[in-house]
Amino acid sequence: MTAPAASLLDRYLAGDPRALARALTLAEAGLPAARPLLRAARTRAHRATVLGVTGSPGSGKSTLTGALIATLRAEGKRVAVLAVDPSSPYSGGAILGDRIRMLRHHADPGVFVRSLATRGALGGLSARTMQVLALLEGAGFDWVILETVGVGQSEVDVAAVCDHTLLVLTPAGGDGVQAFKAGIMEIADVIAVNKADLPGADRTVRELMAAQGLGAHDEHTWFAPIRRTIASQDQGMEKLVEAVLKHREHLGEPGLNARRAARAEYEVRSLVQERLMERARVQSRDLYARVARGELDADDVADALVQGDGLPGRGAQG
């Protein structure tokens, strides 16, 4: 008599990459079968270094992520990459181009790359990103790198879901000026001035250093280290890794626990929003059109959705 096949949970806990891929698919789809996997992942003692890589399109985030993988693998670290790609607002499909840029690592069993479509999520992150991250952490990777879409100033949510945030900028491209104006400058724990062989790199570094001193700060303030990189040539990666680890030391256990709590808050908040929007779709296909026509009051509709009550009727206006 043959032995029963191991369950998906058992295979996931044993480090089976196929089971991990299946678990990620279940989590991304929001299926109930993912819940026991998520509970198991979050109770495991292993704690990966979760690094968010953000910056404007064209700054070289994917190339830099590939170079970081090579550096970490040379140190014997197991690395997982979650590359969030923009979804088409028409078809819902995603380009998933980051996998193309990381093909040099495709045969390495110590590297796991997964693409995740935004599915219309704001802030450059999918509503299921936190759950996918949790499963990658529970799989025992030493580093988990989240590479975001790259939508500029709105892309600040990455700080809520990662231990450390790496902001990638380029010289002479206006990125530095944009960073000054946006909240994205405030969330950076480490800054990479990528393509540092281009003219203007020194000026960009000086402007960034000057900008950091303009905000309110004291002796406990963390000033993001600024590192020059040429990702296409794998240059400057060791110093980036060193800067991230230095920030991890600065946070300490209390700081890391606070960031994990912020991630849990973000996850719950995003799932609440997702469920409310689904309830709105189920209850009325023309819900928003009825509000626009004045048949329903927007505040009453919002209250009814939150409280789980039936939607108000089409009563007289006023």
PDB file of C-alpha atoms in Angstrom:
ATOM      1  CA  MET A   1       0.000   0.000   0.000  1.00  0.00           C
ATOM      2  CA  THR A   2       1.463   3.346  -1.020  1.00  0.00           C
ATOM      3  CA  ALA A   3       1.933   6.145   1.492  1.00  0.00           C
ATOM      4  CA  PRO A   4      -0.502   9.070   1.231  1.00  0.00           C
ATOM      5  CA  ALA A   5       0.742  12.073  -0.676  1.00  0.00           C
ATOM      6  CA  ALA A   6       2.045  14.893   1.492  1.00  0.00           C
ATOM      7  CA  SER A   7      -0.290  17.834   1.886  1.00  0.00           C
ATOM      8  CA  LEU A   8       0.453  21.209   0.339  1.00  0.00           C
ATOM      9  CA  LEU A   9       1.190  22.579   3.827  1.00  0.00           C
ATOM     10  CA  ASP A  10       3.673  19.794   4.568  1.00  0.00           C
ATOM     11  CA  ARG A  11       5.433  20.291   1.256  1.00  0.00           C
ATOM     12  CA  TYR A  12       5.541  24.061   1.747  1.00  0.00           C
ATOM     13  CA  LEU A  13       7.070  23.661   5.211  1.00  0.00           C
ATOM     14  CA  ALA A  14       9.590  21.182   3.777  1.00  0.00           C
ATOM     15  CA  GLY A  15      10.824  23.809   1.313  1.00  0.00           C
ATOM     16  CA  ASP A  16       9.308  22.405  -1.887  1.00  0.00           C
ATOM     17  CA  PRO A  17       9.497  25.249  -4.467  1.00  0.00           C
ATOM     18  CA  ARG A  18       6.472  23.898  -6.357  1.00  0.00           C
ATOM     19  CA  ALA A  19       4.432  23.973  -3.143  1.00  0.00           C
ATOM     20  CA  LEU A  20       5.609  27.538  -2.524  1.00  0.00           C
ATOM     21  CA  ALA A  21       4.537  28.577  -6.020  1.00  0.00           C
ATOM     22  CA  ARG A  22       1.110  26.985  -5.461  1.00  0.00           C
ATOM     23  CA  ALA A  23       0.774  28.681  -2.069  1.00  0.00           C
ATOM     24  CA  LEU A  24       1.557  32.058  -3.625  1.00  0.00           C
ATOM     25  CA  THR A  25      -1.086  31.491  -6.296  1.00  0.00           C
ATOM     26  CA  LEU A  26      -3.704  30.705  -3.644  1.00  0.00           C
ATOM     27  CA  ALA A  27      -2.776  33.813  -1.646  1.00  0.00           C
ATOM     28  CA  GLU A  28      -2.799  36.086  -4.678  1.00  0.00           C
ATOM     29  CA  ALA A  29      -6.258  34.806  -5.601  1.00  0.00           C
ATOM     30  CA  GLY A  30      -7.514  35.360  -2.045  1.00  0.00           C
ATOM     31  CA  LEU A  31      -8.712  31.759  -1.676  1.00  0.00           C
ATOM     32  CA  PRO A  32      -9.512  30.307   1.785  1.00  0.00           C
ATOM     33  CA  ALA A  33      -7.044  27.460   1.157  1.00  0.00           C
ATOM     34  CA  ALA A  34      -4.220  29.973   1.639  1.00  0.00           C
ATOM     35  CA  ARG A  35      -5.136  30.746   5.248  1.00  0.00           C
ATOM     36  CA  PRO A  36      -3.558  27.721   6.989  1.00  0.00           C
ATOM     37  CA  LEU A  37      -0.421  28.271   4.897  1.00  0.00           C
ATOM     38  CA  LEU A  38      -0.277  31.902   5.991  1.00  0.00           C
ATOM     39  CA  ARG A  39      -0.726  31.000   9.656  1.00  0.00           C
ATOM     40  CA  ALA A  40       2.086  28.483   9.422  1.00  0.00           C
ATOM     41  CA  ALA A  41       4.345  30.939   7.606  1.00  0.00           C
ATOM     42  CA  ARG A  42       3.861  33.643  10.234  1.00  0.00           C
ATOM     43  CA  THR A  43       4.570  31.375  13.175  1.00  0.00           C
ATOM     44  CA  ARG A  44       7.939  30.211  11.855  1.00  0.00           C
ATOM     45  CA  ALA A  45      10.932  31.626  13.706  1.00  0.00           C
ATOM     46  CA  HIS A  46      12.948  32.516  10.597  1.00  0.00           C
ATOM     47  CA  ARG A  47      13.005  36.235   9.903  1.00  0.00           C
ATOM     48  CA  ALA A  48      14.154  37.377   6.483  1.00  0.00           C
ATOM     49  CA  THR A  49      15.494  40.809   5.621  1.00  0.00           C
ATOM     50  CA  VAL A  50      12.610  42.324   3.662  1.00  0.00           C
ATOM     51  CA  LEU A  51      13.857  45.077   1.348  1.00  0.00           C
ATOM     52  CA  GLY A  52      11.578  47.290  -0.733  1.00  0.00           C
ATOM     53  CA  VAL A  53      13.115  48.710  -3.913  1.00  0.00           C
ATOM     54  CA  THR A  54      11.319  51.745  -5.282  1.00  0.00           C
ATOM     55  CA  GLY A  55      11.931  54.687  -7.584  1.00  0.00           C
ATOM     56  CA  SER A  56      10.729  56.235 -10.797  1.00  0.00           C
ATOM     57  CA  PRO A  57      10.462  54.255 -14.053  1.00  0.00           C
ATOM     58  CA  GLY A  58      13.762  54.064 -15.893  1.00  0.00           C
ATOM     59  CA  SER A  59      15.917  54.385 -12.778  1.00  0.00           C
ATOM     60  CA  GLY A  60      17.166  50.831 -13.212  1.00  0.00           C
ATOM     61  CA  LYS A  61      15.344  49.121 -10.340  1.00  0.00           C
ATOM     62  CA  SER A  62      15.151  45.724 -12.025  1.00  0.00           C
ATOM     63  CA  THR A  63      18.779  45.796 -13.144  1.00  0.00           C
ATOM     64  CA  LEU A  64      19.840  46.847  -9.657  1.00  0.00           C
ATOM     65  CA  THR A  65      17.746  44.074  -8.104  1.00  0.00           C
ATOM     66  CA  GLY A  66      19.451  41.558 -10.360  1.00  0.00           C
ATOM     67  CA  ALA A  67      22.853  42.874  -9.304  1.00  0.00           C
ATOM     68  CA  LEU A  68      21.838  42.685  -5.632  1.00  0.00           C
ATOM     69  CA  ILE A  69      20.829  39.054  -6.122  1.00  0.00           C
ATOM     70  CA  ALA A  70      24.268  38.247  -7.527  1.00  0.00           C
ATOM     71  CA  THR A  71      25.995  39.913  -4.572  1.00  0.00           C
ATOM     72  CA  LEU A  72      23.833  38.192  -1.966  1.00  0.00           C
ATOM     73  CA  ARG A  73      24.215  34.800  -3.641  1.00  0.00           C
ATOM     74  CA  ALA A  74      27.994  35.242  -3.588  1.00  0.00           C
ATOM     75  CA  GLU A  75      27.614  35.532   0.189  1.00  0.00           C
ATOM     76  CA  GLY A  76      25.613  32.302   0.301  1.00  0.00           C
ATOM     77  CA  LYS A  77      22.246  33.980   0.979  1.00  0.00           C
ATOM     78  CA  ARG A  78      18.981  32.566  -0.370  1.00  0.00           C
ATOM     79  CA  VAL A  79      17.002  35.301  -2.109  1.00  0.00           C
ATOM     80  CA  ALA A  80      13.344  35.668  -3.094  1.00  0.00           C
ATOM     81  CA  VAL A  81      12.158  38.501  -5.322  1.00  0.00           C
ATOM     82  CA  LEU A  82       8.583  39.717  -5.594  1.00  0.00           C
ATOM     83  CA  ALA A  83       8.351  41.967  -8.642  1.00  0.00           C
ATOM     84  CA  VAL A  84       5.135  43.982  -8.726  1.00  0.00           C
ATOM     85  CA  ASP A  85       4.193  44.839 -12.299  1.00  0.00           C
ATOM     86  CA  PRO A  86       1.602  47.344 -13.499  1.00  0.00           C
ATOM     87  CA  SER A  87      -1.667  45.882 -14.734  1.00  0.00           C
ATOM     88  CA  SER A  88      -3.379  47.095 -17.864  1.00  0.00           C
ATOM     89  CA  PRO A  89      -6.497  49.100 -16.929  1.00  0.00           C
ATOM     90  CA  TYR A  90      -8.223  47.511 -19.938  1.00  0.00           C
ATOM     91  CA  SER A  91      -7.291  43.821 -19.961  1.00  0.00           C
ATOM     92  CA  GLY A  92      -6.053  43.446 -16.376  1.00  0.00           C
ATOM     93  CA  GLY A  93      -2.936  41.766 -17.721  1.00  0.00           C
ATOM     94  CA  ALA A  94       0.607  42.646 -16.699  1.00  0.00           C
ATOM     95  CA  ILE A  95       3.825  42.889 -18.690  1.00  0.00           C
ATOM     96  CA  LEU A  96       5.848  41.025 -16.034  1.00  0.00           C
ATOM     97  CA  GLY A  97       9.028  42.356 -17.589  1.00  0.00           C
ATOM     98  CA  ASP A  98      11.111  42.074 -14.428  1.00  0.00           C
ATOM     99  CA  ARG A  99      11.457  38.334 -14.953  1.00  0.00           C
ATOM    100  CA  ILE A 100      13.095  39.029 -18.302  1.00  0.00           C
ATOM    101  CA  ARG A 101      15.752  41.206 -16.652  1.00  0.00           C
ATOM    102  CA  MET A 102      16.542  38.529 -14.048  1.00  0.00           C
ATOM    103  CA  LEU A 103      16.951  35.590 -16.406  1.00  0.00           C
ATOM    104  CA  ARG A 104      20.593  35.149 -15.431  1.00  0.00           C
ATOM    105  CA  HIS A 105      19.397  33.743 -12.091  1.00  0.00           C
ATOM    106  CA  HIS A 106      16.714  31.409 -13.466  1.00  0.00           C
ATOM    107  CA  ALA A 107      18.764  28.227 -12.980  1.00  0.00           C
ATOM    108  CA  ASP A 108      19.913  29.089  -9.450  1.00  0.00           C
ATOM    109  CA  PRO A 109      18.000  27.032  -6.847  1.00  0.00           C
ATOM    110  CA  GLY A 110      18.847  29.665  -4.233  1.00  0.00           C
ATOM    111  CA  VAL A 111      16.839  32.317  -6.092  1.00  0.00           C
ATOM    112  CA  PHE A 112      13.054  32.487  -6.393  1.00  0.00           C
ATOM    113  CA  VAL A 113      11.470  35.183  -8.568  1.00  0.00           C
ATOM    114  CA  ARG A 114       7.739  35.819  -8.629  1.00  0.00           C
ATOM    115  CA  SER A 115       5.816  38.509 -10.496  1.00  0.00           C
ATOM    116  CA  LEU A 116       2.661  40.001  -9.043  1.00  0.00           C
ATOM    117  CA  ALA A 117       0.244  42.224 -10.941  1.00  0.00           C
ATOM    118  CA  THR A 118      -1.096  45.329  -9.219  1.00  0.00           C
ATOM    119  CA  ARG A 119      -4.674  44.577 -10.320  1.00  0.00           C
ATOM    120  CA  GLY A 120      -5.497  48.238 -10.037  1.00  0.00           C
ATOM    121  CA  ALA A 121      -4.132  48.723  -6.513  1.00  0.00           C
ATOM    122  CA  LEU A 122      -3.045  52.240  -5.604  1.00  0.00           C
ATOM    123  CA  GLY A 123       0.403  53.028  -4.264  1.00  0.00           C
ATOM    124  CA  GLY A 124       2.001  50.518  -6.622  1.00  0.00           C
ATOM    125  CA  LEU A 125       1.123  47.488  -4.472  1.00  0.00           C
ATOM    126  CA  SER A 126      -1.428  44.724  -4.805  1.00  0.00           C
ATOM    127  CA  ALA A 127      -3.829  44.147  -1.929  1.00  0.00           C
ATOM    128  CA  ARG A 128      -2.365  40.642  -1.581  1.00  0.00           C
ATOM    129  CA  THR A 129       1.275  41.745  -1.527  1.00  0.00           C
ATOM    130  CA  MET A 130       1.626  41.363   2.243  1.00  0.00           C
ATOM    131  CA  GLN A 131       0.368  37.772   2.183  1.00  0.00           C
ATOM    132  CA  VAL A 132       2.704  36.813  -0.638  1.00  0.00           C
ATOM    133  CA  LEU A 133       5.572  38.396   1.319  1.00  0.00           C
ATOM    134  CA  ALA A 134       4.625  36.405   4.425  1.00  0.00           C
ATOM    135  CA  LEU A 135       4.722  33.138   2.481  1.00  0.00           C
ATOM    136  CA  LEU A 136       8.133  33.987   1.027  1.00  0.00           C
ATOM    137  CA  GLU A 137       9.468  34.791   4.507  1.00  0.00           C
ATOM    138  CA  GLY A 138       8.059  31.557   5.893  1.00  0.00           C
ATOM    139  CA  ALA A 139       9.806  29.614   3.130  1.00  0.00           C
ATOM    140  CA  GLY A 140      13.146  30.347   4.778  1.00  0.00           C
ATOM    141  CA  PHE A 141      14.760  32.866   2.445  1.00  0.00           C
ATOM    142  CA  ASP A 142      17.459  35.075   3.935  1.00  0.00           C
ATOM    143  CA  TRP A 143      16.439  38.103   1.868  1.00  0.00           C
ATOM    144  CA  VAL A 144      13.070  38.954   0.329  1.00  0.00           C
ATOM    145  CA  ILE A 145      13.213  41.830  -2.145  1.00  0.00           C
ATOM    146  CA  LEU A 146      10.018  43.621  -3.144  1.00  0.00           C
ATOM    147  CA  GLU A 147      10.470  45.589  -6.344  1.00  0.00           C
ATOM    148  CA  THR A 148       7.592  47.984  -6.863  1.00  0.00           C
ATOM    149  CA  VAL A 149       5.980  49.316 -10.011  1.00  0.00           C
ATOM    150  CA  GLY A 150       7.772  52.630 -10.158  1.00  0.00           C
ATOM    151  CA  VAL A 151       5.025  55.244 -10.240  1.00  0.00           C
ATOM    152  CA  GLY A 152       6.921  58.047  -8.569  1.00  0.00           C
ATOM    153  CA  GLN A 153       5.340  60.178  -5.882  1.00  0.00           C
ATOM    154  CA  SER A 154       2.387  57.918  -5.068  1.00  0.00           C
ATOM    155  CA  GLU A 155       4.635  54.958  -4.380  1.00  0.00           C
ATOM    156  CA  VAL A 156       5.063  55.390  -0.647  1.00  0.00           C
ATOM    157  CA  ASP A 157       3.108  52.363   0.567  1.00  0.00           C
ATOM    158  CA  VAL A 158       6.229  50.231   0.185  1.00  0.00           C
ATOM    159  CA  ALA A 159       7.486  51.648   3.502  1.00  0.00           C
ATOM    160  CA  ALA A 160       4.470  50.136   5.265  1.00  0.00           C
ATOM    161  CA  VAL A 161       5.171  46.597   4.089  1.00  0.00           C
ATOM    162  CA  CYS A 162       8.973  46.266   4.184  1.00  0.00           C
ATOM    163  CA  ASP A 163      11.658  46.316   6.868  1.00  0.00           C
ATOM    164  CA  HIS A 164      13.832  48.642   4.793  1.00  0.00           C
ATOM    165  CA  THR A 165      13.174  50.870   1.780  1.00  0.00           C
ATOM    166  CA  LEU A 166      15.761  51.449  -0.937  1.00  0.00           C
ATOM    167  CA  LEU A 167      15.065  54.476  -3.128  1.00  0.00           C
ATOM    168  CA  VAL A 168      16.703  54.320  -6.575  1.00  0.00           C
ATOM    169  CA  LEU A 169      17.407  57.635  -8.303  1.00  0.00           C
ATOM    170  CA  THR A 170      19.405  58.646 -11.359  1.00  0.00           C
ATOM    171  CA  PRO A 171      21.583  61.722 -11.981  1.00  0.00           C
ATOM    172  CA  ALA A 172      20.561  64.601 -14.227  1.00  0.00           C
ATOM    173  CA  GLY A 173      17.089  63.200 -14.716  1.00  0.00           C
ATOM    174  CA  GLY A 174      15.113  65.358 -12.320  1.00  0.00           C
ATOM    175  CA  ASP A 175      14.664  62.448  -9.921  1.00  0.00           C
ATOM    176  CA  GLY A 176      16.355  64.294  -7.076  1.00  0.00           C
ATOM    177  CA  VAL A 177      14.078  67.311  -7.418  1.00  0.00           C
ATOM    178  CA  GLN A 178      11.008  65.093  -7.576  1.00  0.00           C
ATOM    179  CA  ALA A 179      12.156  63.252  -4.470  1.00  0.00           C
ATOM    180  CA  PHE A 180      12.407  66.523  -2.563  1.00  0.00           C
ATOM    181  CA  LYS A 181       8.783  67.341  -3.359  1.00  0.00           C
ATOM    182  CA  ALA A 182       7.354  63.932  -2.580  1.00  0.00           C
ATOM    183  CA  GLY A 183       6.777  61.747   0.430  1.00  0.00           C
ATOM    184  CA  ILE A 184       8.983  59.198  -1.272  1.00  0.00           C
ATOM    185  CA  MET A 185      12.055  61.050   0.023  1.00  0.00           C
ATOM    186  CA  GLU A 186      10.825  60.672   3.587  1.00  0.00           C
ATOM    187  CA  ILE A 187      10.395  56.896   3.367  1.00  0.00           C
ATOM    188  CA  ALA A 188      13.890  56.128   2.069  1.00  0.00           C
ATOM    189  CA  ASP A 189      16.115  54.205   4.488  1.00  0.00           C
ATOM    190  CA  VAL A 190      18.892  53.864   1.890  1.00  0.00           C
ATOM    191  CA  ILE A 191      19.325  55.813  -1.356  1.00  0.00           C
ATOM    192  CA  ALA A 192      21.075  54.523  -4.474  1.00  0.00           C
ATOM    193  CA  VAL A 193      22.156  57.028  -7.104  1.00  0.00           C
ATOM    194  CA  ASN A 194      22.182  54.537  -9.944  1.00  0.00           C
ATOM    195  CA  LYS A 195      23.856  55.022 -13.334  1.00  0.00           C
ATOM    196  CA  ALA A 196      26.483  56.950 -11.406  1.00  0.00           C
ATOM    197  CA  ASP A 197      28.766  56.953 -14.458  1.00  0.00           C
ATOM    198  CA  LEU A 198      26.473  59.528 -16.078  1.00  0.00           C
ATOM    199  CA  PRO A 199      27.190  63.268 -15.783  1.00  0.00           C
ATOM    200  CA  GLY A 200      25.614  64.951 -12.755  1.00  0.00           C
ATOM    201  CA  ALA A 201      26.011  62.092 -10.265  1.00  0.00           C
ATOM    202  CA  ASP A 202      28.105  64.152  -7.834  1.00  0.00           C
ATOM    203  CA  ARG A 203      25.640  67.016  -7.986  1.00  0.00           C
ATOM    204  CA  THR A 204      22.710  64.678  -7.324  1.00  0.00           C
ATOM    205  CA  VAL A 205      24.466  63.262  -4.255  1.00  0.00           C
ATOM    206  CA  ARG A 206      25.172  66.764  -2.938  1.00  0.00           C
ATOM    207  CA  GLU A 207      21.543  67.827  -3.448  1.00  0.00           C
ATOM    208  CA  LEU A 208      20.262  64.743  -1.664  1.00  0.00           C
ATOM    209  CA  MET A 209      22.571  65.288   1.292  1.00  0.00           C
ATOM    210  CA  ALA A 210      21.515  68.918   1.525  1.00  0.00           C
ATOM    211  CA  ALA A 211      17.827  67.980   1.373  1.00  0.00           C
ATOM    212  CA  GLN A 212      18.184  65.527   4.231  1.00  0.00           C
ATOM    213  CA  GLY A 213      19.379  68.282   6.551  1.00  0.00           C
ATOM    214  CA  LEU A 214      16.376  70.519   5.833  1.00  0.00           C
ATOM    215  CA  GLY A 215      13.823  68.450   7.749  1.00  0.00           C
ATOM    216  CA  ALA A 216      13.341  68.332  11.493  1.00  0.00           C
ATOM    217  CA  HIS A 217      15.896  66.007  13.076  1.00  0.00           C
ATOM    218  CA  ASP A 218      17.757  65.248  16.284  1.00  0.00           C
ATOM    219  CA  GLU A 219      20.541  62.951  17.421  1.00  0.00           C
ATOM    220  CA  HIS A 220      18.303  59.898  16.899  1.00  0.00           C
ATOM    221  CA  THR A 221      17.315  60.731  13.309  1.00  0.00           C
ATOM    222  CA  TRP A 222      18.371  58.204  10.672  1.00  0.00           C
ATOM    223  CA  PHE A 223      19.803  59.905   7.599  1.00  0.00           C
ATOM    224  CA  ALA A 224      19.534  57.540   4.645  1.00  0.00           C
ATOM    225  CA  PRO A 225      23.017  56.594   3.413  1.00  0.00           C
ATOM    226  CA  ILE A 226      23.529  57.639  -0.217  1.00  0.00           C
ATOM    227  CA  ARG A 227      25.452  55.171  -2.342  1.00  0.00           C
ATOM    228  CA  ARG A 228      26.594  55.463  -5.950  1.00  0.00           C
ATOM    229  CA  THR A 229      25.858  52.386  -8.063  1.00  0.00           C
ATOM    230  CA  ILE A 230      26.241  51.214 -11.653  1.00  0.00           C
ATOM    231  CA  ALA A 231      23.881  48.278 -11.592  1.00  0.00           C
ATOM    232  CA  SER A 232      24.523  47.265 -15.202  1.00  0.00           C
ATOM    233  CA  GLN A 233      28.119  46.529 -14.164  1.00  0.00           C
ATOM    234  CA  ASP A 234      27.319  45.148 -10.690  1.00  0.00           C
ATOM    235  CA  GLN A 235      29.178  48.061  -9.103  1.00  0.00           C
ATOM    236  CA  GLY A 236      28.377  49.393  -5.632  1.00  0.00           C
ATOM    237  CA  MET A 237      26.197  46.484  -4.523  1.00  0.00           C
ATOM    238  CA  GLU A 238      28.331  45.496  -1.525  1.00  0.00           C
ATOM    239  CA  LYS A 239      28.041  49.011  -0.103  1.00  0.00           C
ATOM    240  CA  LEU A 240      24.262  48.925  -0.604  1.00  0.00           C
ATOM    241  CA  VAL A 241      23.952  45.656   1.302  1.00  0.00           C
ATOM    242  CA  GLU A 242      26.165  47.077   4.060  1.00  0.00           C
ATOM    243  CA  ALA A 243      23.954  50.176   4.312  1.00  0.00           C
ATOM    244  CA  VAL A 244      20.780  48.070   4.597  1.00  0.00           C
ATOM    245  CA  LEU A 245      22.297  45.932   7.350  1.00  0.00           C
ATOM    246  CA  LYS A 246      23.423  49.065   9.172  1.00  0.00           C
ATOM    247  CA  HIS A 247      19.845  50.345   9.103  1.00  0.00           C
ATOM    248  CA  ARG A 248      18.665  46.977  10.435  1.00  0.00           C
ATOM    249  CA  GLU A 249      21.069  47.363  13.331  1.00  0.00           C
ATOM    250  CA  HIS A 250      19.776  50.907  13.889  1.00  0.00           C
ATOM    251  CA  LEU A 251      16.162  49.675  14.107  1.00  0.00           C
ATOM    252  CA  GLY A 252      16.926  46.837  16.492  1.00  0.00           C
ATOM    253  CA  GLU A 253      14.305  44.327  17.554  1.00  0.00           C
ATOM    254  CA  PRO A 254      11.772  46.956  18.751  1.00  0.00           C
ATOM    255  CA  GLY A 255      11.996  48.864  15.481  1.00  0.00           C
ATOM    256  CA  LEU A 256      11.588  45.724  13.378  1.00  0.00           C
ATOM    257  CA  ASN A 257       8.596  44.614  15.455  1.00  0.00           C
ATOM    258  CA  ALA A 258       7.007  48.049  14.971  1.00  0.00           C
ATOM    259  CA  ARG A 259       7.431  47.760  11.215  1.00  0.00           C
ATOM    260  CA  ARG A 260       5.904  44.282  11.231  1.00  0.00           C
ATOM    261  CA  ALA A 261       2.906  45.646  13.142  1.00  0.00           C
ATOM    262  CA  ALA A 262       2.558  48.425  10.548  1.00  0.00           C
ATOM    263  CA  ARG A 263       2.594  45.783   7.816  1.00  0.00           C
ATOM    264  CA  ALA A 264      -0.206  43.868   9.556  1.00  0.00           C
ATOM    265  CA  GLU A 265      -2.234  47.078   9.846  1.00  0.00           C
ATOM    266  CA  TYR A 266      -1.756  47.783   6.142  1.00  0.00           C
ATOM    267  CA  GLU A 267      -2.791  44.224   5.271  1.00  0.00           C
ATOM    268  CA  VAL A 268      -5.983  44.326   7.337  1.00  0.00           C
ATOM    269  CA  ARG A 269      -6.881  47.779   6.042  1.00  0.00           C
ATOM    270  CA  SER A 270      -6.395  46.744   2.416  1.00  0.00           C
ATOM    271  CA  LEU A 271      -8.472  43.588   2.879  1.00  0.00           C
ATOM    272  CA  VAL A 272     -11.288  45.563   4.527  1.00  0.00           C
ATOM    273  CA  GLN A 273     -11.282  47.939   1.568  1.00  0.00           C
ATOM    274  CA  GLU A 274     -11.281  45.011  -0.858  1.00  0.00           C
ATOM    275  CA  ARG A 275     -14.257  43.379   0.867  1.00  0.00           C
ATOM    276  CA  LEU A 276     -16.257  46.594   0.961  1.00  0.00           C
ATOM    277  CA  MET A 277     -15.687  47.177  -2.744  1.00  0.00           C
ATOM    278  CA  GLU A 278     -16.771  43.613  -3.478  1.00  0.00           C
ATOM    279  CA  ARG A 279     -19.916  44.120  -1.397  1.00  0.00           C
ATOM    280  CA  ALA A 280     -20.668  47.247  -3.413  1.00  0.00           C
ATOM    281  CA  ARG A 281     -20.299  45.325  -6.667  1.00  0.00           C
ATOM    282  CA  VAL A 282     -22.523  42.498  -5.461  1.00  0.00           C
ATOM    283  CA  GLN A 283     -25.315  44.684  -4.112  1.00  0.00           C
ATOM    284  CA  SER A 284     -25.785  46.895  -7.129  1.00  0.00           C
ATOM    285  CA  ARG A 285     -24.181  46.959 -10.540  1.00  0.00           C
ATOM    286  CA  ASP A 286     -25.308  50.548 -11.077  1.00  0.00           C
ATOM    287  CA  LEU A 287     -24.586  51.710  -7.527  1.00  0.00           C
ATOM    288  CA  TYR A 288     -22.279  54.583  -8.484  1.00  0.00           C
ATOM    289  CA  ALA A 289     -24.515  55.679 -11.339  1.00  0.00           C
ATOM    290  CA  ARG A 290     -27.434  55.918  -8.888  1.00  0.00           C
ATOM    291  CA  VAL A 291     -25.358  58.119  -6.603  1.00  0.00           C
ATOM    292  CA  ALA A 292     -24.384  60.284  -9.569  1.00  0.00           C
ATOM    293  CA  ARG A 293     -28.078  60.678 -10.536  1.00  0.00           C
ATOM    294  CA  GLY A 294     -28.968  61.723  -7.008  1.00  0.00           C
ATOM    295  CA  GLU A 295     -31.099  58.638  -6.340  1.00  0.00           C
ATOM    296  CA  LEU A 296     -28.827  57.623  -3.467  1.00  0.00           C
ATOM    297  CA  ASP A 297     -26.797  59.665  -1.019  1.00  0.00           C
ATOM    298  CA  ALA A 298     -23.078  58.793  -1.068  1.00  0.00           C
ATOM    299  CA  ASP A 299     -22.751  58.997   2.737  1.00  0.00           C
ATOM    300  CA  ASP A 300     -25.767  56.739   3.269  1.00  0.00           C
ATOM    301  CA  VAL A 301     -24.376  54.193   0.816  1.00  0.00           C
ATOM    302  CA  ALA A 302     -20.978  54.193   2.518  1.00  0.00           C
ATOM    303  CA  ASP A 303     -22.583  53.745   5.955  1.00  0.00           C
ATOM    304  CA  ALA A 304     -24.730  50.875   4.700  1.00  0.00           C
ATOM    305  CA  LEU A 305     -21.767  49.088   3.138  1.00  0.00           C
ATOM    306  CA  VAL A 306     -19.626  49.397   6.275  1.00  0.00           C
ATOM    307  CA  GLN A 307     -22.433  48.283   8.590  1.00  0.00           C
ATOM    308  CA  GLY A 308     -23.544  45.441   6.307  1.00  0.00           C
ATOM    309  CA  ASP A 309     -27.073  46.812   6.031  1.00  0.00           C
ATOM    310  CA  GLY A 310     -29.155  46.859   2.898  1.00  0.00           C
ATOM    311  CA  LEU A 311     -28.667  49.849   0.651  1.00  0.00           C
ATOM    312  CA  PRO A 312     -31.092  52.758   1.137  1.00  0.00           C
ATOM    313  CA  GLY A 313     -34.009  52.855  -1.220  1.00  0.00           C
ATOM    314  CA  ARG A 314     -34.722  55.174  -4.094  1.00  0.00           C
ATOM    315  CA  GLY A 315     -36.686  57.587  -1.929  1.00  0.00           C
ATOM    316  CA  ALA A 316     -37.327  61.184  -2.746  1.00  0.00           C
ATOM    317  CA  GLN A 317     -34.399  63.534  -2.718  1.00  0.00           C
ATOM    318  CA  GLY A 318     -33.845  66.116  -0.008  1.00  0.00           C
TER     319      GLY A 318
END
